[in-house]
PDB file of C-alpha atoms in Angstrom:
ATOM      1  CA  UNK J1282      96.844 129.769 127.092  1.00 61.00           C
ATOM      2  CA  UNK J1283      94.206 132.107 128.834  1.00 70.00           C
ATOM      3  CA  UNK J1284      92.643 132.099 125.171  1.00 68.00           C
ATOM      4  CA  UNK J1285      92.313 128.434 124.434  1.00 67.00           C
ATOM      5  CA  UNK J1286      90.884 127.908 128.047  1.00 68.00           C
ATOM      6  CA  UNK J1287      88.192 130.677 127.560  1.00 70.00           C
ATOM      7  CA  UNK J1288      87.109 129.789 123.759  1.00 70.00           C
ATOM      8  CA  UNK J1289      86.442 126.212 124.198  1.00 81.00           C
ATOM      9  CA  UNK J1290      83.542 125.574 126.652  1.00 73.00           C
ATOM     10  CA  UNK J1291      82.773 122.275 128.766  1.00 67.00           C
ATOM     11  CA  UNK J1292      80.689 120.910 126.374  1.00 72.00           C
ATOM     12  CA  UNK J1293      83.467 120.979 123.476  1.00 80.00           C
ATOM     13  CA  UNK J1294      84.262 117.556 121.747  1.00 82.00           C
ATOM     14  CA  UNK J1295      86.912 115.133 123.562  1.00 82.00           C
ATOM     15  CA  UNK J1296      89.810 116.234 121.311  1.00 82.00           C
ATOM     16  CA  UNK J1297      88.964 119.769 122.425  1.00 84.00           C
ATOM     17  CA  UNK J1298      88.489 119.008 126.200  1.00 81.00           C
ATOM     18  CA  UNK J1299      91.862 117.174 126.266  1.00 84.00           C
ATOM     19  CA  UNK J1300      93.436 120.660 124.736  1.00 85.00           C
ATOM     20  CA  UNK J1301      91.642 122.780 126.918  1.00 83.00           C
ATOM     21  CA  UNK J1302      92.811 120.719 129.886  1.00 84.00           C
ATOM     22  CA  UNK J1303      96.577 120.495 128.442  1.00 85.00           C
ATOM     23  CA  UNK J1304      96.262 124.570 128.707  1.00 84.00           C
ATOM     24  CA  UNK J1305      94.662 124.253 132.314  1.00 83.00           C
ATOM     25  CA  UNK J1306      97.644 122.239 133.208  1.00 83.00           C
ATOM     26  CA  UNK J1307     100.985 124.547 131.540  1.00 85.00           C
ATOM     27  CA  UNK J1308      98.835 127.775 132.780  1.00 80.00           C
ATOM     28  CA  UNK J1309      97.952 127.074 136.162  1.00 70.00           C
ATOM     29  CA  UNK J1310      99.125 126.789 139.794  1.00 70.00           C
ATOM     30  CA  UNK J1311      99.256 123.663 141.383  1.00 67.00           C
ATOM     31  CA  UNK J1312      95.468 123.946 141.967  1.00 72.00           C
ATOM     32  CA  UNK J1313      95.043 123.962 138.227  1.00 77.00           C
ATOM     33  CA  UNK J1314      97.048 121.016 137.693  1.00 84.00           C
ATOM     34  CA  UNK J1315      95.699 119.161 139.996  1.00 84.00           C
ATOM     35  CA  UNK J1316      92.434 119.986 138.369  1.00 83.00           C
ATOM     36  CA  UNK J1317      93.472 119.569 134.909  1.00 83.00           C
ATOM     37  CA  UNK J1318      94.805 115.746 135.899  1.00 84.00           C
ATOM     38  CA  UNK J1319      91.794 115.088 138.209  1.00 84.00           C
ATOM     39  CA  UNK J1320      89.670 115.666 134.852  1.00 84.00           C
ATOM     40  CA  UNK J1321      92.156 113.995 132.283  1.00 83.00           C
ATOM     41  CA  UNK J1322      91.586 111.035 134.388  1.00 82.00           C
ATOM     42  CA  UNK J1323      87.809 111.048 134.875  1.00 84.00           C
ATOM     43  CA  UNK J1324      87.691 111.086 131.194  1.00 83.00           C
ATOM     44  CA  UNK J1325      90.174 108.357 130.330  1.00 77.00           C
ATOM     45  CA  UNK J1326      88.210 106.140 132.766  1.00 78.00           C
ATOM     46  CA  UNK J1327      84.661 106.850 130.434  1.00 76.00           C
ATOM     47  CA  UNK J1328      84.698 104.092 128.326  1.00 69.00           C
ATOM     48  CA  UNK J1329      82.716 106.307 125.778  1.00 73.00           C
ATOM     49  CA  UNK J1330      85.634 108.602 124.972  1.00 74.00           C
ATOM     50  CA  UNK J1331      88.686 106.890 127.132  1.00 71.00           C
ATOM     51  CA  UNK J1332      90.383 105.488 123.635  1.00 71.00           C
ATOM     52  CA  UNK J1333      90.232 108.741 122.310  1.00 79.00           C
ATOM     53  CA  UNK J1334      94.066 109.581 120.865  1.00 78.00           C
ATOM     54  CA  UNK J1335      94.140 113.357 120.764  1.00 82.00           C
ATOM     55  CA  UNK J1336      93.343 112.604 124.798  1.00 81.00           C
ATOM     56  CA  UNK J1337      95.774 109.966 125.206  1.00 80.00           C
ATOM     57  CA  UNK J1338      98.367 112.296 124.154  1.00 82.00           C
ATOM     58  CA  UNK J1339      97.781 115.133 126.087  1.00 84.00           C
ATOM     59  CA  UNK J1340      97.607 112.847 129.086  1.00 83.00           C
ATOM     60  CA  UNK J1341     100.678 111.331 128.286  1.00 82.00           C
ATOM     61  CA  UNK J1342     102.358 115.077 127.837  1.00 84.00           C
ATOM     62  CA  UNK J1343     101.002 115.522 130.773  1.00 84.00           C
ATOM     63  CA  UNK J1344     102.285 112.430 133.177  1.00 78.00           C
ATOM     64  CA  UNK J1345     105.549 113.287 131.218  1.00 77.00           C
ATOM     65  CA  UNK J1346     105.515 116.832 133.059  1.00 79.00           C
ATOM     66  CA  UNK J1347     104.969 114.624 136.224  1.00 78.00           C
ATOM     67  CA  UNK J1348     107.726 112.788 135.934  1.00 79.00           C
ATOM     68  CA  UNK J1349     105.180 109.549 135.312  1.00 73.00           C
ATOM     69  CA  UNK J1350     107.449 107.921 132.553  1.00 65.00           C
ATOM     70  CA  UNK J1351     105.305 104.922 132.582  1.00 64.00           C
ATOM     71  CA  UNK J1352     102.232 105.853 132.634  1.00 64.00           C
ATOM     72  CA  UNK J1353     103.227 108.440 129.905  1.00 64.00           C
ATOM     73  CA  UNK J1354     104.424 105.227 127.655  1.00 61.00           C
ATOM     74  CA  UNK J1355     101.410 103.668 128.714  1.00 64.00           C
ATOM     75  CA  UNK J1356      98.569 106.109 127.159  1.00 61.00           C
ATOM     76  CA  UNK J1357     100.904 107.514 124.550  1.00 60.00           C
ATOM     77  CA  UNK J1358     100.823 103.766 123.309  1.00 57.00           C
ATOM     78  CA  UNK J1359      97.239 103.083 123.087  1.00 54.00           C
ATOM     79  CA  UNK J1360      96.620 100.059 121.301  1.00 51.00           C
ATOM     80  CA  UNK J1361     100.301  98.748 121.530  1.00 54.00           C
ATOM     81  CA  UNK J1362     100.837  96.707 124.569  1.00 58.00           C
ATOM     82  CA  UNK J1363     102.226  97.979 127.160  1.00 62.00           C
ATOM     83  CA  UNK J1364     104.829  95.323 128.971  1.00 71.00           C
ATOM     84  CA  UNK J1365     104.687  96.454 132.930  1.00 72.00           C
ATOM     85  CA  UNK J1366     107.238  96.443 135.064  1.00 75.00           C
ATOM     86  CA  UNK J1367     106.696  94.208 137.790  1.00 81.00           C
ATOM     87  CA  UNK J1368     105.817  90.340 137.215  1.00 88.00           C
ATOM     88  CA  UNK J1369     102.213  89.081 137.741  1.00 87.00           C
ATOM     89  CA  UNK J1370     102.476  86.784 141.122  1.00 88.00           C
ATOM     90  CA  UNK J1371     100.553  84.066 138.517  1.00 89.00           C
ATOM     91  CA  UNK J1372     103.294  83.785 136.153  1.00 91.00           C
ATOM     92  CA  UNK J1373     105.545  81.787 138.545  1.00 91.00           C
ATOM     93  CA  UNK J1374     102.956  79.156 138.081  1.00 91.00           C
ATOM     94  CA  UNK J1375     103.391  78.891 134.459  1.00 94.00           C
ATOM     95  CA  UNK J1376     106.210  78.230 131.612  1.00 96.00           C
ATOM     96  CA  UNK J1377     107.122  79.671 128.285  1.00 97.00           C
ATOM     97  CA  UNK J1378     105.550  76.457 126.562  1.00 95.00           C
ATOM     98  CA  UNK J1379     102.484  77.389 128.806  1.00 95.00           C
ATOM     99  CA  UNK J1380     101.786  80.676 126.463  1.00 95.00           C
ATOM    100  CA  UNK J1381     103.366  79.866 123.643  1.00 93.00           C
ATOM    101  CA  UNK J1382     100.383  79.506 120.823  1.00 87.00           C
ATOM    102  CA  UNK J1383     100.760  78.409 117.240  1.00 78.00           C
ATOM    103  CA  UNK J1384     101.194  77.910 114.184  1.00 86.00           C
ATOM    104  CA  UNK J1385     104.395  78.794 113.970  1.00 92.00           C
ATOM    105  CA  UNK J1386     106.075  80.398 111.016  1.00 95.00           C
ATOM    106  CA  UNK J1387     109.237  80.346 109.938  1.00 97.00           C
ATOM    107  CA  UNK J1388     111.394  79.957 106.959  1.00 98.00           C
ATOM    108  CA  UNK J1389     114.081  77.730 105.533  1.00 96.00           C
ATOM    109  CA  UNK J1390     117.472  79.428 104.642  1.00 94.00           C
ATOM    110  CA  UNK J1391     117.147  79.612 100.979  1.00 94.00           C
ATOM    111  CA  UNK J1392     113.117  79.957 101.004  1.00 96.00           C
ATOM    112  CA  UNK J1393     110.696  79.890  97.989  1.00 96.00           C
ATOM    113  CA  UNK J1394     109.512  83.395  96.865  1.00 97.00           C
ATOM    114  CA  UNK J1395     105.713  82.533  96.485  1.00 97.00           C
ATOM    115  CA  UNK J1396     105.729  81.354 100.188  1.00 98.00           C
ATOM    116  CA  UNK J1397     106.974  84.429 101.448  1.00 98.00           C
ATOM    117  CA  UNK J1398     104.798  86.684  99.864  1.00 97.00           C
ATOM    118  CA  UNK J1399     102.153  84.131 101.061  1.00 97.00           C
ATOM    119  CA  UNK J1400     103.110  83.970 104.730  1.00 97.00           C
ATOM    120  CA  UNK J1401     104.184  88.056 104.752  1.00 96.00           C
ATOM    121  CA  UNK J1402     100.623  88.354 103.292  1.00 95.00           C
ATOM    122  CA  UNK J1403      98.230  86.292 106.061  1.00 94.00           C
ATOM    123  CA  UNK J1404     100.321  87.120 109.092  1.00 91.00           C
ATOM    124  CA  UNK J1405     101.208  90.279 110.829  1.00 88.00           C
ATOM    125  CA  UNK J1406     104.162  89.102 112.426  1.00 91.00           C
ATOM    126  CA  UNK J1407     107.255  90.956 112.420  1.00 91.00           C
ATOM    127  CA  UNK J1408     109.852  88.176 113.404  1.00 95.00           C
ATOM    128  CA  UNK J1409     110.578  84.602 111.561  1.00 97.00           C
ATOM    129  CA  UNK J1410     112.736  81.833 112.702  1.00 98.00           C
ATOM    130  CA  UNK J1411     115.144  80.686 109.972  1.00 98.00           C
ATOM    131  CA  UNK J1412     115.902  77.060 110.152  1.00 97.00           C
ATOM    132  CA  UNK J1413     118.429  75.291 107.996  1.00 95.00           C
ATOM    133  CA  UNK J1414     117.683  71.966 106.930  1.00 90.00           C
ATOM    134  CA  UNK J1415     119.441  69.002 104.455  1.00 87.00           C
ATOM    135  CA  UNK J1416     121.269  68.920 102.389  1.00 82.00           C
ATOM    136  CA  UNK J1417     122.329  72.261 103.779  1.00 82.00           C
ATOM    137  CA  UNK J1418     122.695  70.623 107.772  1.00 85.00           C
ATOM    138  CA  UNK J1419     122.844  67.347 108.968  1.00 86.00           C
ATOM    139  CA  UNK J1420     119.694  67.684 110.570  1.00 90.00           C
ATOM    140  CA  UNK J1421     117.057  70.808 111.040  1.00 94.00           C
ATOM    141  CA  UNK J1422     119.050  73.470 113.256  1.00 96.00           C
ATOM    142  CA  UNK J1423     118.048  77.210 114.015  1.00 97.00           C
ATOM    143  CA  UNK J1424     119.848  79.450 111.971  1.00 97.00           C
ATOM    144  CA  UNK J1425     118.519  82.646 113.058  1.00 98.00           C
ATOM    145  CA  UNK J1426     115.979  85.538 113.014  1.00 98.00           C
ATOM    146  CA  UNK J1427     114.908  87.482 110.105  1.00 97.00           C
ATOM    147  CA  UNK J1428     112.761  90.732 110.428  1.00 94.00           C
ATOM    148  CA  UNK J1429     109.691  91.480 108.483  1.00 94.00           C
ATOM    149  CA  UNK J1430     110.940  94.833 107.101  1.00 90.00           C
ATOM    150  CA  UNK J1431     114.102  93.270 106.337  1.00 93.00           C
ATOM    151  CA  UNK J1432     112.022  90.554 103.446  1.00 95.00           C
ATOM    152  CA  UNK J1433     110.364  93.118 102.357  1.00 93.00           C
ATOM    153  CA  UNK J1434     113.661  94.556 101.248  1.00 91.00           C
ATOM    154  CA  UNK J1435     114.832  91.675  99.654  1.00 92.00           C
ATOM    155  CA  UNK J1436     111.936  91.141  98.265  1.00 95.00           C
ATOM    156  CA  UNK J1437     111.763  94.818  96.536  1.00 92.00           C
ATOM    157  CA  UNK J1438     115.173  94.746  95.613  1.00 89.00           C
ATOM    158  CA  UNK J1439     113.965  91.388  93.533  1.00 91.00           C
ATOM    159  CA  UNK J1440     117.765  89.468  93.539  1.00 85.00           C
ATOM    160  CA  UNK J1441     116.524  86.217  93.429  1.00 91.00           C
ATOM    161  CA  UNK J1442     118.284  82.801  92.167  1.00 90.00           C
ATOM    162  CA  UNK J1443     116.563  80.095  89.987  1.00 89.00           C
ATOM    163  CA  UNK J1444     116.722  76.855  92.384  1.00 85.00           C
ATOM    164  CA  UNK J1445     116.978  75.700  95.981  1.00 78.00           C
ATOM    165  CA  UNK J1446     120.759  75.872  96.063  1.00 71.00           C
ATOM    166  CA  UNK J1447     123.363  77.704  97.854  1.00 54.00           C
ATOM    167  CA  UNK J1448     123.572  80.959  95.804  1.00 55.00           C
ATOM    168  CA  UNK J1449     127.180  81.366  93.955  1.00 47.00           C
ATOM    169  CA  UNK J1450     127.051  85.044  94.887  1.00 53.00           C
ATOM    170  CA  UNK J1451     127.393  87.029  98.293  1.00 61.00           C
ATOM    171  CA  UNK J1452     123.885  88.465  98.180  1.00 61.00           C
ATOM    172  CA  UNK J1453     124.588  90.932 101.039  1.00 61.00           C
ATOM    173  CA  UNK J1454     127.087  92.578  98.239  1.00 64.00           C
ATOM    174  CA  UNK J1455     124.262  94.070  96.225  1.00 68.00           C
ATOM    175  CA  UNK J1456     122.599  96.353  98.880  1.00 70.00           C
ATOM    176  CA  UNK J1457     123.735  98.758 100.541  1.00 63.00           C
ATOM    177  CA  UNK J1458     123.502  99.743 105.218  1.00 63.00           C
ATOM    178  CA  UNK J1459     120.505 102.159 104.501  1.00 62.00           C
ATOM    179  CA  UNK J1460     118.510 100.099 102.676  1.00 68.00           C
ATOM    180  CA  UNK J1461     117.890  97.869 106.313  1.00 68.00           C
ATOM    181  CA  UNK J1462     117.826 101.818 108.065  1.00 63.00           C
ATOM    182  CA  UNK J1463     114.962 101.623 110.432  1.00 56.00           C
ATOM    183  CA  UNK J1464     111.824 103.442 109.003  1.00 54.00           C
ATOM    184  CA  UNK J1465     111.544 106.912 110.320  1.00 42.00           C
ATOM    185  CA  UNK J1466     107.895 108.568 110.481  1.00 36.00           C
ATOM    186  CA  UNK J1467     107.746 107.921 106.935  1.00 38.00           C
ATOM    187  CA  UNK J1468     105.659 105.227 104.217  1.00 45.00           C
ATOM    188  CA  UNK J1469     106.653 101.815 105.284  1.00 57.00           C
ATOM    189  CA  UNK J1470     107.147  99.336 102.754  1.00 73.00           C
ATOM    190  CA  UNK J1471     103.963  96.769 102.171  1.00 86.00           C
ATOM    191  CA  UNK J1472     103.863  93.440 100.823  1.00 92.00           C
ATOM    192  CA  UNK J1473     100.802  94.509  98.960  1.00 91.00           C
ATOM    193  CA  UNK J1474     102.349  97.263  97.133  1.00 90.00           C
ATOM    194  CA  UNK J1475     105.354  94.648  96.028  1.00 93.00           C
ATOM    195  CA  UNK J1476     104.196  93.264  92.507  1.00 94.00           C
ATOM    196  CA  UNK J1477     105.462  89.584  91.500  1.00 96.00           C
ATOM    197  CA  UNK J1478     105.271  87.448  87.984  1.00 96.00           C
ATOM    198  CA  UNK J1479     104.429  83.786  88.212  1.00 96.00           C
ATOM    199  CA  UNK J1480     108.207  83.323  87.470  1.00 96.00           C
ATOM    200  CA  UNK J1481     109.400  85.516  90.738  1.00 96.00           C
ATOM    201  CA  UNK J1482     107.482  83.253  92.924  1.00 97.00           C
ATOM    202  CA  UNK J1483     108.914  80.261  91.267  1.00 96.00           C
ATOM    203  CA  UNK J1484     112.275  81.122  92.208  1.00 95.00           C
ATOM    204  CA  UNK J1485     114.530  81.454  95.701  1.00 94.00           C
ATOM    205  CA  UNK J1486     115.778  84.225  98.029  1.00 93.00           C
ATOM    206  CA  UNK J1487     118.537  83.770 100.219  1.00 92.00           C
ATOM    207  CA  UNK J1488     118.108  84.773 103.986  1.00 94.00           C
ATOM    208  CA  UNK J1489     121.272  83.631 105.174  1.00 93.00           C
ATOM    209  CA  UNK J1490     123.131  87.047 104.738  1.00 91.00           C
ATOM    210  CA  UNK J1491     120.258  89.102 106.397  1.00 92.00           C
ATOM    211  CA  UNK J1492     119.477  86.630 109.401  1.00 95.00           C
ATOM    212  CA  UNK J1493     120.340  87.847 113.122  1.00 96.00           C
ATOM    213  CA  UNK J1494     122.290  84.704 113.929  1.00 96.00           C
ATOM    214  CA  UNK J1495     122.364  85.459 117.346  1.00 96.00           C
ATOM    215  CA  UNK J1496     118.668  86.374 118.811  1.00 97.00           C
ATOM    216  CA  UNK J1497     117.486  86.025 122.328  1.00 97.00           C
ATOM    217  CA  UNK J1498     116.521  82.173 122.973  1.00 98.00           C
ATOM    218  CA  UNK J1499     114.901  80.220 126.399  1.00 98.00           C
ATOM    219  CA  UNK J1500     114.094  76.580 126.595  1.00 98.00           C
ATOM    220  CA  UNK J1501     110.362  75.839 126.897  1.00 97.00           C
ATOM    221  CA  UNK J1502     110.507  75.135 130.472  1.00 97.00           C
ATOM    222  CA  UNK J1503     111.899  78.240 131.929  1.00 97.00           C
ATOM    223  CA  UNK J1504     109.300  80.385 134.061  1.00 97.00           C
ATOM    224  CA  UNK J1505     107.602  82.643 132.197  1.00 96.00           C
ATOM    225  CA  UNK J1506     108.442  85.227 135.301  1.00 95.00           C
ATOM    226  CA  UNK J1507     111.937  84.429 134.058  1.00 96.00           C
ATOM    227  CA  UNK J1508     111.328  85.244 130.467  1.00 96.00           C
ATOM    228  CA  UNK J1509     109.668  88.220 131.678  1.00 95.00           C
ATOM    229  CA  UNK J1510     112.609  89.956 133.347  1.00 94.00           C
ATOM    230  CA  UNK J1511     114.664  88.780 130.546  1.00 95.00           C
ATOM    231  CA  UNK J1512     111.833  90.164 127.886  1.00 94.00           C
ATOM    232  CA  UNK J1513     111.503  93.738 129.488  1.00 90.00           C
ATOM    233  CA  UNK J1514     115.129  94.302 130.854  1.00 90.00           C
ATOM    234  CA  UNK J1515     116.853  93.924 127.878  1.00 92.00           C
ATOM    235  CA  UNK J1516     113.985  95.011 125.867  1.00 88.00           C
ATOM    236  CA  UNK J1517     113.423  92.769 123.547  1.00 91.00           C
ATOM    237  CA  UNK J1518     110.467  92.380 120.570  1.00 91.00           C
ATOM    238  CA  UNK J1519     110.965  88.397 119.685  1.00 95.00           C
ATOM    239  CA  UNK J1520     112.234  85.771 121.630  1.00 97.00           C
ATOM    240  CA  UNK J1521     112.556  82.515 120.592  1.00 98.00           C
ATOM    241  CA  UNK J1522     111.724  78.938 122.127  1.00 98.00           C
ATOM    242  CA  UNK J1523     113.926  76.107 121.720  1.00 97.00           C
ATOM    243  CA  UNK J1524     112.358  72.626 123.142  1.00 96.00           C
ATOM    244  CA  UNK J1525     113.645  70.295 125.675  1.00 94.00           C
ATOM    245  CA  UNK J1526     114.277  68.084 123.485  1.00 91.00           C
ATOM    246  CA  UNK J1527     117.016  67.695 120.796  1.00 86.00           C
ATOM    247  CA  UNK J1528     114.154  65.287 118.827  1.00 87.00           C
ATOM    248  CA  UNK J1529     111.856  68.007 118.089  1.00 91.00           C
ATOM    249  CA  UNK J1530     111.863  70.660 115.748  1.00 93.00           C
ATOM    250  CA  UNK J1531     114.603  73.107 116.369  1.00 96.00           C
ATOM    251  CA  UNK J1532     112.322  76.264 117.315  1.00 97.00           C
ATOM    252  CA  UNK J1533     108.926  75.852 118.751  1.00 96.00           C
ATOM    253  CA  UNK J1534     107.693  79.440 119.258  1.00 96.00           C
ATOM    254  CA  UNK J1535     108.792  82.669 119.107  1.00 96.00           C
ATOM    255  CA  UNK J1536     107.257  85.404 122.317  1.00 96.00           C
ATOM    256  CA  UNK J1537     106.181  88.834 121.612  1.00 92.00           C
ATOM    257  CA  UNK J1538     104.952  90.904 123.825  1.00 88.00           C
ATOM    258  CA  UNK J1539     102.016  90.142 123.396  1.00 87.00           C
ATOM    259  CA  UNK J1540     102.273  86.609 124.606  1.00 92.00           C
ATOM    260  CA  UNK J1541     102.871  88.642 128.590  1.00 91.00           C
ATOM    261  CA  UNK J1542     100.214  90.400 128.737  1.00 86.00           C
ATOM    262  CA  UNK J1543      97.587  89.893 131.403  1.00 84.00           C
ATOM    263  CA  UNK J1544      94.349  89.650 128.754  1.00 80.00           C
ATOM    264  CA  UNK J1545      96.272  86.961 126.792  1.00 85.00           C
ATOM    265  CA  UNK J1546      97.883  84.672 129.904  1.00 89.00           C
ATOM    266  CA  UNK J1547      94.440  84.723 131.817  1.00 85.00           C
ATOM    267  CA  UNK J1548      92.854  83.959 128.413  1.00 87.00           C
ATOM    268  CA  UNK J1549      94.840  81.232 128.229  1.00 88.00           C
ATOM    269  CA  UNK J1550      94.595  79.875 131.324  1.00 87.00           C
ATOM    270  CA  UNK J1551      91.119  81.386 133.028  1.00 84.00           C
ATOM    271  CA  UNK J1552      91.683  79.490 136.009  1.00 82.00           C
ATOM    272  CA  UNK J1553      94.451  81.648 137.077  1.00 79.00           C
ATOM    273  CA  UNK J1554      91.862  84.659 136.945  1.00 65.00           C
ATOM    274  CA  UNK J1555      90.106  83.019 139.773  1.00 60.00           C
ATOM    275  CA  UNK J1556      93.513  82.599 141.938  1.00 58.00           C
ATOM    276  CA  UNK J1557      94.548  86.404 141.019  1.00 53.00           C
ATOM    277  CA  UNK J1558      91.024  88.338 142.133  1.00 47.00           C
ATOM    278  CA  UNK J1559      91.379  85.630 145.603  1.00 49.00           C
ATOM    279  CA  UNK J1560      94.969  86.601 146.334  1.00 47.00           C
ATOM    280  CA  UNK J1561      93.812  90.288 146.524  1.00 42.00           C
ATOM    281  CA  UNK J1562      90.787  90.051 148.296  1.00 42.00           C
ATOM    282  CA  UNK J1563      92.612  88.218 150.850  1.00 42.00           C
ATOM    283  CA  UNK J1564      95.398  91.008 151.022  1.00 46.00           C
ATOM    284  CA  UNK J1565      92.482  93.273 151.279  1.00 46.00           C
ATOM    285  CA  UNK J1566      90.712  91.696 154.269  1.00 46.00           C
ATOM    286  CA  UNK J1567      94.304  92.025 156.303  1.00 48.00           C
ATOM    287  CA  UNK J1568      95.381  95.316 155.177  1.00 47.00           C
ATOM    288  CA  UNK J1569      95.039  97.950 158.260  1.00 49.00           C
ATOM    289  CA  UNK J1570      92.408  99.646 156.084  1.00 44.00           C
ATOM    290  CA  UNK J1571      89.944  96.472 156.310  1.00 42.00           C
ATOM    291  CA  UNK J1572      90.448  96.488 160.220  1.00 40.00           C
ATOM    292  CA  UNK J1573      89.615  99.563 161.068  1.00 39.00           C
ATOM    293  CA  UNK J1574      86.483  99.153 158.922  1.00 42.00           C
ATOM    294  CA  UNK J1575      85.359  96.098 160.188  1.00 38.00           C
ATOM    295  CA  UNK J1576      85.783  97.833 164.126  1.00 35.00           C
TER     296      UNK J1576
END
């Protein structure tokens, strides 16, 4: 440790700092560590080097060793959204329908090829609603959720069927549990790296087999503070938004998590910006601290 501390000097790049620090920290006293974090933090505040990844982990390694589980999760996921805890006072104000942006995409149970590739192609999204709709239902009704990866399988594996029909064969049959295994650390599959013939896009997948016919679901009019709890507690990545109405389209939106975070909600909705900064300056102006100050 003494060694890595000594060798790289103060005016070492970021990546080095952050390692330098990271052997201030395991070496040291609680002087040290309290150094170490008292730096970490000066430079994740620059926002010159503050995104820097090689730092972001070492400060999360860090806050781990400090029993800071969230704000471990928090740096170690730089760029991913980080869902907090506690609900915004401003989302008791608001619905699901409120942040709920569009278009939506989903797909129909026995879906065209070509539009899948199309849709997997100019979207990023990792969740679908599957609606069924005549002649295969009465009348449009949610049939489930199906999972990016989980196309890309199908659509890989190539079993396809020749028409919009029901398909005579049980299509779950011809795969096997690990070929839906969660990717590890290794290659994901990419729709781009999937080659199709004008006939393959001509013809018809089945989803029905490989549909989670039982995902997460809120009406349009619950609070989002509601949907919140719901979101983080049970730690969801889609959930899906059914309307009021039984005359609308079965599914209206699906939430991520990025449809709760501060950045998109006051986006949204800047007027609620304006409410939150007022609400704390107020709290400010009463707290003991304030007082004093003003005496």
């Amino acid at each position: 440790m003494q060694l890595v501390i000594d060798e790289i000097g103060p005016g070492a790049a970021t990546p080095l700092q952050a390692v330098r620090l990271l052997a201030v920290y395991l070496s040291g006293g609680a002087g040290g560590k309290e150094s170490a974090i008292r730096k970490l933090n000066e430079l994740l505040a620059d926002d010159a080097v503050g995104s820097n990844p090689i730092l972001r982990l070492v400060a999360g390694t860090v806050l781990m060793h400090e029993r800071d589980y969230a704000g471990a999760l928090k740096h170690t996921n730089s760029g991913f959204p980080y869902l907090e805890g506690h609900v915004e006072p401003y989302m008791r104000q608001l619905s699901v329908s409120d942040v709920v942006t569009g278009p939506l995409q989903a797909f129909n149970g026995i879906e065209k090829v070509g539009h899948i590739v199309h849709v997997l192609r100019t979207t990023g999204h990792n969740g679908f609603p599957v609606v069924d709709e005549p002649p295969f239902s009465d009348s449009p009704v949610l049939f489930g959720l199906v999972l990016r990866a989980h196309l890309l399988v199908l659509l890989r594996k190539k079993d396809f069927i020749p028409n919009c029909s029901a398909s005579a064969l049980d299509a779950s049959k011809q795969f096997l549990p690990h070929d839906f295994a969660k990717p590890g650390s290794g290659k994901h599959d990419r729709i781009e790296e999937i080659q199709f013939s004008a006939e393959e896009l001509e013809m018809f997948v089945d989803l029905h087999p490989f549909t989670n016919t039982s995902p997460y679901t809120v009406v349009e009019t619950m609070s989002l503070a509601k949907a919140h709890v719901l979101f983080r507690e049970v730690g969801l990545r889609h959930l899906l938004v059914l309307p009021k109405s039984s005359k609308r389209a079965p599914v209206v939106g699906i939430l991520t998590r990025h449809d709760f975070m501060p950045e998109h909600i006051l986006g949204l909705h800047p007027f609620l910006f304006k409410t939150r900064w007022k609400k704390v300056r107020l709290a400010s102006q009463h707290s003991p601290t304030s007082s004093s100050d003003a005496r």
